[in-house]
GROMACS .gro file of C-alpha atoms in nm:
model
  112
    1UNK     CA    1   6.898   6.790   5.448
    2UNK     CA    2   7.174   6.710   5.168
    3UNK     CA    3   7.168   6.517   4.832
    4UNK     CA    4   7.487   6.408   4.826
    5UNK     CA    5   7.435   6.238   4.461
    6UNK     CA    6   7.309   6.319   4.225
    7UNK     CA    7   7.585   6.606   4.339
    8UNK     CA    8   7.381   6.865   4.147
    9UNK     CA    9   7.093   6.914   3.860
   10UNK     CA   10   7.155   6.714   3.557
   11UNK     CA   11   7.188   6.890   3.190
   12UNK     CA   12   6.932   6.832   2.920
   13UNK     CA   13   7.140   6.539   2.795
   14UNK     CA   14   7.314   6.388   3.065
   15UNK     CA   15   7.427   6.021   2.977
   16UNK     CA   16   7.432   5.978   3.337
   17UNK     CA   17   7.026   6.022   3.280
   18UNK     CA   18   6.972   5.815   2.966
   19UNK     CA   19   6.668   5.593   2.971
   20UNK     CA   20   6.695   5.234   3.085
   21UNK     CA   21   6.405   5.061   2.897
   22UNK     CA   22   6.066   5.042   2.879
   23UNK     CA   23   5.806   4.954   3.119
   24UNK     CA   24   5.532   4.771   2.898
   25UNK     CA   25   5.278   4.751   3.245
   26UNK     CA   26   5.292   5.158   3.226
   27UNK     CA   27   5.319   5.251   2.853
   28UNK     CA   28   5.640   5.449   2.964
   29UNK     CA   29   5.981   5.543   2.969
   30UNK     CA   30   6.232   5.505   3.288
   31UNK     CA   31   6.580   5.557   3.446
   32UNK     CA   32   6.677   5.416   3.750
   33UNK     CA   33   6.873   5.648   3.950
   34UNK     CA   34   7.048   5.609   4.250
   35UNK     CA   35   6.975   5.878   4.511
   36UNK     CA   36   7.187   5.938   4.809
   37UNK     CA   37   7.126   6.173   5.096
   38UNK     CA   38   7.169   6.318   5.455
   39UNK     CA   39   6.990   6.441   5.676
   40UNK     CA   40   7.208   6.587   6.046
   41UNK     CA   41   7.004   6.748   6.336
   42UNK     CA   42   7.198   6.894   6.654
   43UNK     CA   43   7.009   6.642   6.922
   44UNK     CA   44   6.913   6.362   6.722
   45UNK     CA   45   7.240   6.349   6.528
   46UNK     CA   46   7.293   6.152   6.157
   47UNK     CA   47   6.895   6.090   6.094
   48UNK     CA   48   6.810   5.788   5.849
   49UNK     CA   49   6.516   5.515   5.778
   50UNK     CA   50   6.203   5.691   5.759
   51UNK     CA   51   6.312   6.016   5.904
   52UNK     CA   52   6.464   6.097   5.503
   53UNK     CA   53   6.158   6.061   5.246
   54UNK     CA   54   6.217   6.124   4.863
   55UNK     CA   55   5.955   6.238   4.630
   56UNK     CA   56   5.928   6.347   4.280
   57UNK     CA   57   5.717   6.638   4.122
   58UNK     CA   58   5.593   6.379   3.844
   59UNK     CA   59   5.281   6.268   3.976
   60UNK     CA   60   5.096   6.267   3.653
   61UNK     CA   61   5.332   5.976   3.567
   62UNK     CA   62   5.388   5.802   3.886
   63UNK     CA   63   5.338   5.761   4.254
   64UNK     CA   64   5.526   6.137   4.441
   65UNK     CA   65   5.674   5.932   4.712
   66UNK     CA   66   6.037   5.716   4.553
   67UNK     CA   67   6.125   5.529   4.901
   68UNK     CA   68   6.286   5.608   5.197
   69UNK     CA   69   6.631   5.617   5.383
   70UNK     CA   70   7.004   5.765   5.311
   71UNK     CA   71   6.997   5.546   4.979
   72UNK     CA   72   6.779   5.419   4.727
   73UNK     CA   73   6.771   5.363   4.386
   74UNK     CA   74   6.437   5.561   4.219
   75UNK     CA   75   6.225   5.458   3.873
   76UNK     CA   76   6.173   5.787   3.776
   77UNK     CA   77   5.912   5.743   3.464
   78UNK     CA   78   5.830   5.960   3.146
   79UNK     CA   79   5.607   5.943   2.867
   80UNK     CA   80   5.794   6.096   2.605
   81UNK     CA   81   6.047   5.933   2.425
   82UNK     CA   82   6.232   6.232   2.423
   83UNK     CA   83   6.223   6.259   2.804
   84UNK     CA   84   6.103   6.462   3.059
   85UNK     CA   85   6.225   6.704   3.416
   86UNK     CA   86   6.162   6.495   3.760
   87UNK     CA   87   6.244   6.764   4.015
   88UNK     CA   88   6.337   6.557   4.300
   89UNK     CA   89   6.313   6.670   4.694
   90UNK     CA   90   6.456   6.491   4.985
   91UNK     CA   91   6.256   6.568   5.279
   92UNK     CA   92   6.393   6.496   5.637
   93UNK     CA   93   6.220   6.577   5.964
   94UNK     CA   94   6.414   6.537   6.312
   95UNK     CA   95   6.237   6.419   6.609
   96UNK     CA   96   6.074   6.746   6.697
   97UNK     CA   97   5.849   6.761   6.379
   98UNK     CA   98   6.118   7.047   6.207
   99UNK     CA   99   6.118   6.964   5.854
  100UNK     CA  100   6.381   7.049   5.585
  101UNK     CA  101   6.445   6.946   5.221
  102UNK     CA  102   6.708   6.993   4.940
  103UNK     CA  103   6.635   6.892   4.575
  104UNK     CA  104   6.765   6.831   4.239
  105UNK     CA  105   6.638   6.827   3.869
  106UNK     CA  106   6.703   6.530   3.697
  107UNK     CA  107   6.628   6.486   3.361
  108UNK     CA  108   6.561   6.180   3.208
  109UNK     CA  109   6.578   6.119   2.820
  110UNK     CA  110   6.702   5.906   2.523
  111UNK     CA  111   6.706   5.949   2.160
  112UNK     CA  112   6.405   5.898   1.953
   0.00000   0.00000   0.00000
């Protein structure tokens, strides 16, 4: 299992990481980030669907899982103005159950 971007944890004050807007449903916060990842066994080969599953350590703001697949692009939420650390874990399991995961901290912020 890889995370190929974001290529490694973010800094406190990333622009990359800036806040998009404002979800008025959820009273929050949120940056869309793109997420890309691998995940390579030796007898199935390049894995991808719903062999790679992404999560975030956030779930008093949102739902853990994010999606699904090599690529996807995540709403990771806060409800701070001045932002808040998703750690997020790729998760990919071949086709004998064995499980492995790589993650990055990502956080998300704008100025109040």
């Amino acid at each position: 299992a890889t995370i190929i971007t974001p290529a490694t944890d973010s800094g406190l004050s990333d622009d990359e990481f800036v806040y998009d807007g404002f979800d008025n449903s959820t009273n929050m916060w949120y940056t869309d980030v793109t997420l890309v990842g691998e995940g390579i066994d030796a007898e199935d080969g390049e894995l991808s669907g719903s062999s790679l599953v992404w999560t975030t350590d956030r779930t008093d703001f949102q739902s853990a899982q994010l999606g699904t697949g090599n690529t996807i692009t995540a709403r990771l939420y806060s409800n701070d103005c001045f932002g808040e650390w998703h750690t997020v874990t790729l998760t990919v399991t071949d086709s004998d159950g064995n499980i492995r995961t790589d993650t990055r901290r990502i956080s998300i912020w704008t100025l109040c």
